XYZ file of C-alpha atoms in Angstrom:
739
model
C 18.025 -25.364 20.676
C 18.016 -28.674 18.779
C 14.550 -29.945 17.987
C 13.686 -33.222 19.590
C 12.255 -35.937 17.348
C 10.192 -37.161 20.289
C 7.772 -35.234 22.445
C 7.841 -35.546 26.200
C 5.063 -37.978 26.983
C 4.171 -35.853 29.966
C 3.095 -33.111 27.607
C 0.565 -35.257 25.776
C -3.100 -34.743 26.422
C -4.407 -36.719 29.382
C -7.195 -38.305 27.532
C -6.873 -40.568 24.539
C -9.642 -40.573 21.950
C -12.323 -43.196 21.748
C -10.452 -45.650 19.607
C -12.946 -46.095 16.859
C -13.338 -42.315 16.484
C -9.902 -41.845 14.973
C -10.913 -43.930 11.974
C -12.835 -40.862 10.880
C -9.613 -38.923 10.802
C -8.092 -40.661 7.746
C -4.409 -40.110 7.505
C -5.206 -36.102 6.499
C -5.590 -32.766 7.158
C -3.502 -32.767 10.334
C -4.990 -32.832 11.054
C -7.047 -35.144 10.772
C -7.542 -38.462 9.342
C -6.126 -41.474 11.093
C -5.511 -45.017 9.939
C -8.071 -47.088 8.043
C -8.220 -50.773 7.358
C -7.807 -49.756 3.706
C -4.207 -50.675 2.689
C -1.942 -47.877 3.854
C 0.097 -47.771 0.660
C -2.999 -47.066 -1.399
C -3.291 -43.296 -1.294
C -5.867 -42.949 -4.049
C -9.604 -42.727 -3.574
C -11.116 -46.149 -3.051
C -13.924 -47.221 -5.344
C -16.566 -49.860 -4.741
C -15.313 -51.960 -1.830
C -17.237 -54.903 -0.381
C -17.627 -54.725 3.351
C -15.941 -57.653 5.063
C -15.373 -58.578 8.652
C -11.893 -57.070 8.502
C -13.268 -53.897 6.942
C -15.382 -53.270 10.011
C -12.316 -52.834 12.197
C -9.999 -49.872 12.453
C -6.352 -49.307 13.173
C -6.026 -46.287 15.387
C -3.163 -43.995 16.389
C -3.469 -43.856 20.159
C -0.733 -41.281 20.541
C 2.871 -42.158 19.815
C 4.040 -38.653 20.663
C 6.489 -38.710 17.751
C 6.163 -35.693 15.501
C 7.699 -37.597 12.621
C 5.144 -40.390 12.920
C 2.332 -38.819 10.966
C 2.222 -41.439 8.207
C 0.267 -44.680 8.512
C 3.389 -46.834 8.413
C 5.164 -44.731 11.059
C 2.625 -44.982 13.845
C 4.303 -46.601 16.823
C 1.311 -47.853 18.755
C -1.782 -49.323 17.138
C -4.937 -50.711 18.613
C -7.759 -52.475 16.812
C -11.341 -52.391 17.971
C -14.601 -53.460 16.396
C -16.882 -50.458 16.394
C -19.871 -52.746 16.845
C -18.752 -53.257 20.419
C -20.318 -49.857 21.070
C -24.052 -49.660 20.468
C -26.472 -46.787 20.106
C -27.341 -45.577 23.584
C -24.087 -46.744 25.196
C -22.023 -44.356 27.294
C -18.566 -43.383 26.073
C -15.557 -44.791 27.962
C -13.775 -41.877 29.612
C -10.320 -43.374 29.139
C -10.483 -43.255 25.349
C -10.138 -39.676 24.095
C -7.589 -38.824 21.384
C -4.855 -36.229 21.445
C -6.152 -34.447 18.393
C -9.943 -34.916 18.490
C -10.464 -32.268 21.225
C -8.585 -29.538 19.306
C -10.244 -30.600 16.056
C -13.648 -30.480 17.716
C -12.945 -27.108 19.304
C -11.487 -25.679 16.116
C -14.388 -26.626 13.857
C -17.189 -25.667 16.225
C -15.359 -22.728 17.717
C -14.680 -21.423 14.241
C -18.352 -21.607 13.350
C -19.413 -20.238 16.748
C -21.578 -23.292 17.298
C -24.039 -22.323 14.578
C -25.925 -25.347 13.292
C -29.193 -26.046 11.528
C -32.341 -25.349 13.529
C -33.755 -28.833 13.011
C -31.929 -32.112 13.325
C -28.606 -30.962 14.759
C -27.199 -30.402 18.188
C -25.605 -27.020 18.812
C -21.988 -27.218 19.957
C -19.720 -24.380 20.978
C -16.540 -26.338 21.517
C -15.462 -29.198 23.779
C -17.797 -28.044 26.506
C -19.078 -30.369 29.182
C -19.959 -33.697 27.573
C -19.391 -32.174 24.110
C -17.081 -34.778 22.598
C -18.766 -37.676 24.364
C -22.097 -36.440 23.063
C -20.781 -36.158 19.526
C -19.449 -39.723 19.647
C -22.783 -41.031 20.932
C -24.634 -39.327 18.090
C -22.227 -40.738 15.530
C -22.568 -44.287 16.879
C -26.337 -43.975 16.635
C -26.040 -42.558 13.122
C -24.209 -45.692 11.972
C -26.935 -47.799 13.618
C -29.611 -45.849 11.753
C -27.795 -46.323 8.468
C -27.706 -50.085 9.070
C -31.442 -49.982 9.712
C -32.017 -48.060 6.499
C -30.069 -50.685 4.534
C -32.433 -53.315 5.956
C -35.469 -51.249 4.959
C -33.989 -50.648 1.505
C -33.591 -54.381 0.959
C -37.123 -55.132 2.163
C -38.844 -52.377 0.185
C -36.586 -52.391 -2.883
C -35.155 -48.890 -2.371
C -32.273 -48.986 -4.849
C -31.710 -45.383 -5.989
C -30.303 -43.110 -3.309
C -27.129 -41.297 -2.309
C -25.533 -39.456 0.576
C -25.566 -35.689 0.213
C -24.138 -32.659 2.011
C -21.490 -33.270 4.643
C -22.324 -36.981 4.614
C -21.247 -37.201 0.971
C -18.026 -35.312 1.722
C -17.350 -37.665 4.620
C -17.945 -40.708 2.418
C -15.720 -39.362 -0.372
C -12.940 -38.195 1.912
C -12.874 -40.217 5.131
C -15.048 -43.215 4.252
C -16.896 -42.352 7.437
C -18.892 -39.578 9.082
C -17.005 -36.300 9.086
C -15.131 -36.175 12.416
C -17.067 -33.063 13.406
C -20.516 -34.111 12.142
C -23.358 -35.590 14.179
C -25.792 -37.060 11.664
C -26.250 -38.658 8.243
C -28.078 -37.091 5.276
C -29.312 -39.074 2.278
C -31.549 -38.386 -0.734
C -33.810 -40.986 -2.385
C -35.123 -40.982 -5.925
C -38.615 -41.520 -4.504
C -40.359 -41.429 -1.137
C -43.020 -43.935 -2.158
C -41.541 -46.761 -0.103
C -41.145 -44.530 2.953
C -44.800 -43.544 2.670
C -45.709 -47.232 2.770
C -43.509 -47.832 5.789
C -44.951 -44.793 7.558
C -48.514 -45.878 6.809
C -47.866 -49.224 8.511
C -46.388 -47.514 11.567
C -48.047 -47.406 14.962
C -48.549 -44.769 17.617
C -45.363 -44.119 19.605
C -47.028 -43.009 22.828
C -49.154 -46.158 23.131
C -46.068 -48.344 23.520
C -43.808 -45.758 25.137
C -46.105 -43.539 27.246
C -43.182 -42.011 29.121
C -41.219 -41.058 26.021
C -40.839 -37.288 25.684
C -43.109 -36.366 22.804
C -40.840 -33.727 21.250
C -38.352 -36.505 20.527
C -40.644 -37.908 17.843
C -43.515 -35.505 17.184
C -43.190 -31.721 17.010
C -45.682 -29.408 15.327
C -46.370 -30.853 11.881
C -43.609 -33.455 12.240
C -45.198 -36.807 13.128
C -43.366 -39.927 14.305
C -44.515 -43.562 14.153
C -43.017 -46.831 15.315
C -42.089 -48.998 12.365
C -41.609 -52.671 11.471
C -43.273 -54.322 14.441
C -40.316 -56.654 15.080
C -39.286 -54.776 18.158
C -40.623 -51.345 17.421
C -37.200 -49.974 18.182
C -37.153 -47.353 15.435
C -39.238 -44.283 14.723
C -39.896 -42.903 11.251
C -40.772 -39.209 11.381
C -42.556 -37.553 8.456
C -42.217 -33.837 7.846
C -45.039 -31.405 7.101
C -46.663 -31.158 3.699
C -46.018 -28.200 1.427
C -47.794 -27.957 -1.930
C -48.828 -31.635 -1.675
C -45.222 -32.682 -1.043
C -43.670 -33.745 2.201
C -40.463 -31.949 3.148
C -38.518 -35.026 4.161
C -38.321 -37.891 6.643
C -36.226 -38.625 9.708
C -35.229 -41.979 11.174
C -34.454 -42.384 14.885
C -33.690 -45.244 17.268
C -35.925 -45.678 20.299
C -32.915 -46.735 22.359
C -31.278 -43.379 21.653
C -34.453 -41.451 22.455
C -34.826 -43.167 25.814
C -31.192 -43.080 26.911
C -29.757 -40.042 25.132
C -32.534 -37.639 24.134
C -31.603 -34.697 21.945
C -32.669 -31.073 22.166
C -34.559 -31.415 18.914
C -35.785 -34.121 16.561
C -32.309 -35.150 15.414
C -31.975 -38.463 13.639
C -31.035 -39.348 10.071
C -32.341 -36.904 7.459
C -33.953 -38.394 4.342
C -35.042 -36.269 1.384
C -36.677 -37.487 -1.829
C -36.691 -36.137 -5.361
C -40.421 -36.764 -5.683
C -40.877 -34.799 -2.476
C -39.426 -31.454 -1.496
C -35.663 -30.848 -1.620
C -34.329 -28.259 0.819
C -33.635 -24.884 -0.765
C -29.804 -24.906 -0.356
C -29.638 -28.289 -2.106
C -31.907 -27.643 -5.075
C -29.567 -25.757 -7.393
C -26.311 -27.686 -6.729
C -28.067 -31.047 -7.017
C -29.345 -30.046 -10.442
C -26.259 -28.243 -11.799
C -23.808 -30.944 -10.719
C -25.785 -33.838 -12.203
C -26.475 -35.222 -8.716
C -30.224 -35.409 -9.316
C -29.862 -37.209 -12.649
C -27.357 -39.651 -11.159
C -29.849 -40.688 -8.472
C -33.079 -40.577 -10.460
C -32.035 -42.083 -13.791
C -31.956 -45.860 -13.688
C -28.972 -46.168 -16.055
C -26.717 -43.930 -13.969
C -24.188 -45.852 -11.901
C -24.100 -45.390 -8.146
C -21.336 -46.785 -5.964
C -21.362 -48.419 -2.552
C -18.363 -47.602 -0.366
C -17.231 -48.382 3.158
C -18.587 -45.930 5.686
C -17.252 -46.449 9.184
C -18.484 -49.882 10.353
C -21.131 -50.048 7.655
C -21.442 -48.852 4.037
C -23.201 -46.122 2.119
C -24.295 -45.387 -1.451
C -22.920 -42.320 -3.226
C -22.969 -40.716 -6.662
C -19.936 -41.179 -8.972
C -16.797 -39.315 -7.909
C -16.956 -36.844 -10.797
C -20.530 -35.907 -9.903
C -19.680 -35.740 -6.214
C -16.752 -33.394 -6.795
C -18.886 -31.070 -8.916
C -21.664 -31.158 -6.315
C -19.235 -30.202 -3.525
C -17.890 -27.364 -5.668
C -21.377 -26.075 -6.508
C -22.768 -26.558 -2.998
C -19.822 -25.531 -0.834
C -17.513 -23.698 -3.286
C -14.711 -26.127 -2.541
C -12.423 -27.775 -5.060
C -11.157 -30.258 -2.458
C -13.864 -32.052 -0.507
C -11.369 -33.138 2.155
C -10.592 -29.594 3.319
C -12.074 -28.258 6.525
C -15.637 -26.932 6.224
C -14.820 -23.337 6.985
C -15.765 -20.361 4.831
C -17.410 -20.977 1.481
C -14.979 -18.938 -0.578
C -15.087 -18.949 -4.351
C -12.002 -20.690 -5.777
C -9.771 -18.749 -8.156
C -10.353 -21.106 -11.092
C -13.508 -23.143 -10.407
C -13.571 -26.580 -11.945
C -16.732 -25.500 -13.762
C -14.635 -23.187 -15.940
C -11.888 -25.614 -16.928
C -13.681 -26.590 -20.121
C -14.043 -22.898 -20.963
C -10.395 -22.085 -20.324
C -9.054 -25.072 -22.213
C -7.098 -26.159 -19.121
C -7.199 -29.635 -17.688
C -8.571 -29.876 -14.133
C -5.904 -30.243 -11.433
C -5.120 -33.800 -10.375
C -7.207 -35.181 -7.542
C -5.140 -35.201 -4.372
C -5.351 -38.298 -2.174
C -7.516 -37.757 0.864
C -4.435 -38.042 3.093
C -3.258 -34.694 1.717
C -5.760 -32.783 3.866
C -5.065 -34.456 7.201
C -3.509 -32.312 9.911
C -3.522 -34.624 12.926
C 0.108 -33.928 13.870
C -0.497 -30.194 13.659
C -3.657 -30.412 15.760
C -2.040 -32.683 18.328
C 0.989 -30.487 18.853
C 0.571 -26.909 17.630
C -3.120 -26.200 18.149
C -3.803 -22.909 19.933
C -7.468 -22.046 20.344
C -8.920 -18.865 18.913
C -9.692 -17.673 22.426
C -6.085 -18.079 23.561
C -4.815 -16.273 20.460
C -7.288 -13.461 21.090
C -6.166 -13.264 24.718
C -2.527 -13.049 23.629
C -3.393 -10.246 21.243
C -4.850 -8.292 24.153
C -1.508 -8.609 25.981
C 0.261 -6.255 23.559
C 1.809 -3.496 25.633
C 1.297 -5.495 28.828
C 3.360 -8.676 28.473
C 6.617 -9.055 26.483
C 6.244 -11.248 23.422
C 9.228 -13.359 24.418
C 7.481 -14.175 27.692
C 4.394 -15.354 25.807
C 6.640 -17.364 23.480
C 7.188 -19.741 26.377
C 3.497 -20.646 26.141
C 3.606 -21.528 22.441
C 3.460 -25.352 22.291
C 6.413 -27.177 20.741
C 7.842 -23.977 19.298
C 11.029 -25.638 18.088
C 9.662 -29.014 17.069
C 9.473 -30.140 13.435
C 6.723 -31.977 11.570
C 8.129 -34.551 9.123
C 6.217 -36.869 6.800
C 8.431 -39.358 4.968
C 5.557 -41.438 3.599
C 4.744 -39.443 0.473
C 7.628 -39.801 -1.988
C 8.208 -43.002 -3.927
C 11.397 -44.561 -2.468
C 12.911 -45.132 -5.902
C 12.769 -41.391 -6.585
C 15.466 -40.709 -3.972
C 18.794 -40.053 -5.723
C 20.785 -39.413 -2.547
C 21.385 -43.119 -2.073
C 24.579 -44.823 -0.977
C 27.753 -43.796 -2.729
C 26.593 -41.614 -5.589
C 29.201 -43.151 -7.890
C 27.878 -46.644 -7.096
C 24.170 -45.889 -6.910
C 21.532 -46.403 -9.542
C 22.112 -42.746 -10.444
C 25.863 -43.105 -10.936
C 25.655 -41.452 -14.342
C 23.987 -38.388 -12.839
C 25.194 -37.057 -9.500
C 23.589 -33.667 -10.075
C 21.249 -32.465 -7.335
C 18.517 -30.140 -8.631
C 17.339 -27.622 -6.013
C 14.516 -25.076 -6.162
C 14.159 -22.247 -3.666
C 11.073 -20.105 -3.191
C 9.708 -17.597 -0.720
C 6.093 -18.537 -1.380
C 4.631 -15.476 0.332
C 2.022 -17.380 2.430
C 1.675 -20.122 -0.257
C -1.819 -18.969 -1.151
C -0.979 -20.111 -4.676
C 0.608 -23.433 -3.765
C -1.343 -25.227 -6.522
C -0.215 -22.756 -9.179
C 3.385 -23.103 -8.007
C 3.031 -26.891 -8.185
C 1.840 -26.661 -11.776
C 4.809 -24.457 -12.650
C 7.178 -27.031 -11.129
C 5.473 -29.791 -13.099
C 5.549 -28.018 -16.462
C 8.521 -25.626 -16.624
C 11.827 -27.220 -17.730
C 13.804 -24.987 -15.360
C 11.820 -26.256 -12.384
C 10.590 -29.753 -13.210
C 11.703 -32.828 -11.289
C 13.622 -31.136 -8.457
C 15.296 -33.296 -5.826
C 14.811 -30.675 -3.110
C 12.551 -27.626 -2.740
C 13.409 -25.096 -0.026
C 10.479 -22.918 1.049
C 9.850 -19.796 3.138
C 6.514 -18.422 4.346
C 4.271 -21.494 4.303
C 0.889 -21.084 6.022
C -1.113 -23.642 7.951
C -4.687 -22.756 8.879
C -4.567 -19.127 7.720
C -7.679 -17.568 6.189
C -5.608 -15.750 3.544
C -4.398 -19.078 2.116
C -7.615 -21.074 2.480
C -7.136 -22.422 6.032
C -5.224 -25.454 4.732
C -1.834 -27.076 5.305
C -0.142 -25.546 2.269
C 3.111 -27.494 2.655
C 1.373 -30.844 2.906
C -0.842 -30.195 -0.097
C 2.133 -29.077 -2.172
C 4.114 -32.135 -1.091
C 1.358 -34.541 -2.074
C 0.814 -32.744 -5.371
C 4.527 -33.100 -6.248
C 5.033 -36.534 -4.659
C 7.682 -35.352 -2.206
C 8.278 -35.782 1.528
C 8.231 -32.678 3.691
C 9.544 -31.114 6.882
C 7.846 -28.041 8.329
C 8.823 -25.785 11.222
C 6.932 -22.959 12.912
C 8.237 -19.419 12.486
C 5.313 -17.338 13.726
C 1.957 -17.732 15.420
C -0.093 -15.137 13.560
C -2.480 -13.210 15.807
C -3.958 -11.153 12.969
C -5.108 -12.149 9.482
C -1.910 -10.723 7.984
C -1.066 -7.376 6.438
C -3.641 -4.674 5.782
C -4.514 -5.998 2.335
C -4.919 -9.570 3.605
C -7.075 -8.361 6.466
C -9.372 -6.590 4.024
C -9.549 -9.655 1.782
C -10.437 -11.938 4.703
C -12.779 -9.608 6.561
C -15.148 -11.628 8.707
C -13.013 -14.775 8.409
C -10.916 -16.432 11.099
C -7.582 -18.178 11.068
C -8.310 -21.804 11.909
C -4.799 -22.322 13.316
C -2.782 -19.173 12.613
C 0.539 -20.885 11.854
C 3.249 -19.605 9.508
C 6.611 -21.274 8.923
C 9.335 -22.622 6.668
C 9.569 -25.983 4.955
C 11.731 -28.383 2.978
C 10.485 -30.875 0.387
C 12.651 -33.816 -0.659
C 12.314 -36.980 -2.709
C 14.330 -38.712 0.018
C 13.487 -39.300 3.677
C 14.419 -36.492 6.077
C 15.646 -36.865 9.636
C 17.665 -35.252 12.455
C 15.743 -31.939 12.291
C 16.870 -28.827 14.119
C 15.546 -25.287 14.403
C 17.684 -22.261 15.266
C 15.562 -19.291 16.256
C 16.349 -15.651 16.930
C 14.870 -14.002 19.975
C 11.589 -12.366 19.032
C 11.969 -8.748 17.996
C 9.427 -7.170 20.331
C 8.276 -4.864 17.532
C 6.565 -7.908 15.988
C 4.368 -8.048 19.090
C 3.499 -4.380 19.320
C 1.593 -1.548 17.703
C 4.822 -0.010 16.409
C 5.104 0.301 12.653
C 8.117 -1.086 10.836
C 8.781 -3.136 7.719
C 9.073 -6.387 9.676
C 5.458 -6.269 10.861
C 3.961 -4.868 7.652
C 3.734 -1.379 9.131
C 1.968 -2.525 12.280
C -0.653 -4.763 10.683
C 0.910 -8.104 11.663
C 0.963 -9.212 15.295
C 3.142 -12.250 15.851
C 4.772 -14.568 18.350
C 7.677 -16.874 17.534
C 10.776 -15.514 15.810
C 12.897 -15.590 12.676
C 14.381 -19.030 12.238
C 16.269 -21.581 10.211
C 15.126 -25.184 9.715
C 17.801 -27.816 8.971
C 17.455 -31.509 8.121
C 19.486 -34.356 6.699
C 17.995 -36.053 3.664
C 18.991 -39.234 1.899
C 18.199 -42.912 1.667
C 17.832 -44.254 5.192
C 19.242 -47.624 6.253
C 18.655 -49.695 9.354
C 21.388 -51.277 11.406
C 21.433 -55.038 11.906
C 21.551 -54.633 15.660
C 18.613 -52.557 16.739
C 16.799 -51.524 13.536
C 17.176 -47.846 14.403
C 18.079 -45.238 11.826
C 21.854 -45.003 11.516
C 22.159 -41.321 10.676
C 25.910 -41.063 11.112
C 26.885 -43.542 8.426
C 24.080 -42.970 5.906
C 25.101 -40.856 2.904
C 22.988 -37.716 2.948
C 22.735 -34.054 2.016
C 22.213 -31.370 4.657
C 19.464 -28.930 3.691
C 18.537 -25.662 5.381
C 15.545 -23.345 4.955
C 16.495 -20.028 6.505
C 14.357 -16.901 6.800
C 16.051 -13.721 8.067
C 18.024 -15.565 10.753
C 20.823 -13.308 11.991
C 24.123 -14.403 10.517
C 26.193 -14.605 13.715
C 23.727 -15.661 16.418
C 23.903 -19.422 15.853
C 27.030 -19.794 13.740
C 28.721 -21.992 16.369
C 25.716 -24.314 16.518
C 25.389 -24.368 12.739
C 29.086 -25.244 12.329
C 28.574 -28.136 14.713
C 25.456 -29.376 12.881
C 27.195 -29.156 9.504
C 30.082 -31.222 10.841
C 32.688 -28.437 10.683
C 33.684 -28.777 14.307
C 34.521 -25.843 16.580
C 33.932 -22.372 15.179
C 37.339 -20.728 14.492
C 38.310 -17.457 16.089
C 38.812 -15.606 12.813
C 36.928 -12.848 10.996
C 38.155 -13.044 7.418
C 35.226 -14.215 5.280
C 37.261 -16.125 2.701
C 39.176 -17.935 5.417
C 35.933 -18.827 7.194
C 34.567 -20.402 4.032
C 37.802 -22.307 3.405
C 37.882 -23.540 7.007
C 34.251 -24.726 6.875
C 34.393 -26.487 3.533
C 37.703 -28.174 4.275
C 36.649 -29.230 7.773
C 33.939 -31.613 6.637
C 36.518 -34.030 5.220
C 35.657 -37.572 4.188
C 32.250 -38.052 5.827
C 28.886 -39.379 4.761
C 27.709 -35.840 3.956
C 27.495 -35.666 0.173
C 26.840 -31.943 0.196
C 25.271 -28.974 1.983
C 22.699 -26.592 0.530
C 20.989 -23.718 2.360
C 18.510 -21.344 0.804
C 16.000 -18.725 1.765
C 15.362 -15.034 2.171
C 18.567 -14.443 4.112
C 19.238 -11.483 6.388
C 22.476 -10.839 4.454
C 24.941 -12.565 2.156
C 27.229 -12.810 5.142
C 25.112 -15.688 6.485
C 26.788 -18.045 4.019
C 30.356 -17.176 4.992
C 29.573 -17.114 8.721
C 28.227 -20.640 8.254
C 31.479 -21.734 6.602
C 29.866 -21.996 3.170
C 30.186 -20.365 -0.231
C 27.692 -18.054 -1.884
C 26.643 -20.181 -4.861
C 24.486 -17.713 -6.778
C 25.253 -14.683 -8.917
C 23.499 -11.743 -7.210
C 24.136 -9.194 -9.930
C 22.955 -11.455 -12.732
C 19.893 -13.020 -11.116
C 17.965 -10.796 -8.719
C 14.831 -11.889 -6.913
C 12.983 -9.147 -5.033
C 10.567 -7.477 -5.434
C 9.404 -9.412 -8.475
C 6.799 -7.851 -10.779
C 4.906 -9.811 -13.414
C 3.505 -6.713 -15.107
C 6.938 -5.243 -15.871
C 8.632 -8.675 -16.076
C 11.219 -7.544 -13.527
C 12.845 -10.197 -11.369
C 13.610 -7.648 -8.678
C 15.923 -4.854 -7.607
C 18.198 -6.959 -5.400
C 19.084 -10.538 -4.499
C 16.966 -11.302 -1.475
C 16.784 -15.092 -1.937
C 20.091 -16.908 -1.994
C 21.908 -20.235 -2.119
C 24.751 -21.256 0.224
C 26.622 -24.521 0.008
C 29.793 -26.518 -0.377
C 29.000 -28.255 -3.680
C 30.183 -27.379 -7.155
C 27.631 -25.489 -9.247
C 26.685 -27.181 -12.505
C 25.882 -24.333 -14.906
C 24.310 -21.025 -13.887
C 21.751 -20.593 -11.160
C 18.429 -19.254 -12.391
C 15.764 -16.803 -11.295
C 12.237 -17.406 -12.612
C 9.423 -14.895 -12.438
C 6.653 -16.009 -10.012
C 4.079 -15.610 -12.761
C 1.520 -18.317 -13.321
C 0.218 -18.177 -16.859
C -3.409 -19.216 -17.104
C -3.388 -20.266 -20.766
C -6.946 -20.317 -21.977
C -9.048 -21.009 -25.002
C -11.270 -18.115 -24.009
C -9.516 -14.693 -23.980
C -11.607 -13.653 -20.989
C -9.791 -16.256 -18.897
C -6.313 -15.531 -20.239
C -4.519 -13.951 -17.322
C -1.269 -13.937 -15.384
C -1.381 -14.586 -11.644
C 1.546 -13.358 -9.551
C 1.954 -16.032 -6.904
C 4.538 -14.218 -4.742
C 6.598 -11.026 -4.630
C 9.777 -13.149 -4.663
C 11.176 -14.771 -7.776
C 11.699 -18.525 -7.808
C 15.342 -19.611 -7.801
C 16.906 -22.827 -9.067
C 20.385 -24.302 -8.983
C 22.012 -27.614 -9.965
C 24.834 -28.936 -7.799
C 27.331 -31.754 -8.057
C 27.195 -34.126 -5.101
C 30.346 -35.623 -3.661
C 31.146 -39.239 -4.421
């Protein structure tokens, strides 16, 4: 059951995304964000960037099919297209649909049940007939309208304005329209210039008698042709309320004639001397957004926005606006439920804590996950209805890429890898100690708190490898994010992630109560490994699904009947170390590259895959003996003089016998350092050693168990609290590598 590093091309989606569209999916979230013309090694938010001819083109992943190729530099096939080749009103080529846009589209709109604003938006319910093509057409026209607005701004001296709402989030995160959005929203300091433009406008029907009237004039909304140079745009003014107009809309005649919408549509324009929509009033004021736009001395920034550019408020104001408006600390996360964050940025000054570091926008992308592991909500609901009718192991055959592994080797700084060449001859020759942290993160809801503990606690800081169990992707209980990817970017480490379960419920009874009314965007739960070195040669060993996981029976493994799951207990193994290329074919020479073998194991039965594990570890044929000490001696001695500098396996193991059956030693002290169930209130590490270390390296000092207790140190006593981030203690060990 070795995981393939390549996917069968026959399994890829038939349609490849419209090439320019993937630029909106900046490398995430993914899920989500493909390759920009912005330099790929620059992972930080871009500031003011002049738009050049090169900036108006995009590099696009057109589907390499390689699960490890999720980083910009790893994409195998690239295509460049100038988005201006497609104009507003054009039809969408049918041979250009991406592998991950359809699931992204379905996930976002399916999650929200197609609910959109009553005015100015098209209602979608998923990739229905013409859904994606229609979305792309609307986005192309939106860019055209923004270009037209820039021309009007230059002519009428409109200098104070900014994107707001989802448009601002798209500009801050993707430097483009949000992949799932269909329009552009901006706010001006004053509508005076628009009133002048509207006053000069002419009657639409006189020039276009056959144009459907509700495309430009509905009720108290009145549209007029503007400019007179071709009369190819319509400015629509909203109704008055208390002597103030609600807002304006801008539309292209070409779009109206060729691709009419169900409603007015177009680009929304609000003004601070007019009427601001009710949902925007409070956040625009509290965040400083209004002052940033209205006050002449406040600095606004112009950034790339798809094929054009857009003006936005300063990043600090934008982040606060997104938090106040959408209750989101990270503006690159999916626009699902507006849940209040645990420690809002607004309270950092009250608590005395520094705000968390801003993650690069790539940290939220989930394009590899969407391309390969996406299962629609409808399919998951249908599977749930099969309980008692169809065996879970039969449905497991329908889970896509069950034993594949997602790897991103683009995150860590290459110089941070200490598993490089002969340890005695490397730049770390004076320190051949490998620092390893193990943690059952219990869904990783508190991934950010765990990251801060790793950054600040001497026992945990600067690990070479982190071995993780129970890492969610797209689960409501953990914020519907890719917890492993966010943690990896926060700590500057590469990651490998493998699927353990497809979750068909929102978790245990408590989690279901906490997420009532919310959906799992993806419903994925697995194990992961973080490393400062590249990882390669992944493999997953998986137990047959215990049918009680997919049943109404109550037992400890399914949280007394609350959890419904497909998949199975598993172990994820990788090799990690500095990678070299051969002189002959430039392929990765895994056999001769010094490396460490790392395993993340969660309840995998100790004897089921011992033969396969012995082979992967390089021990050769499994011996026909039962004595545990002899097994360990045979395994450790069998590896001999190879490029493997050491082996380390960790996780919530089914038993301590897993180590010996794998030919390895138990490296920890179970009586001295217990791990489960941890309790922050009583300061108890646990009653027994559930989380363990196996390996063949010499232990340097004692292993450690650290309470999973995040201390929220605060200037204000009301904010001084301890957050228990898991019911498993964190474990740490230092090992001496060979060489």
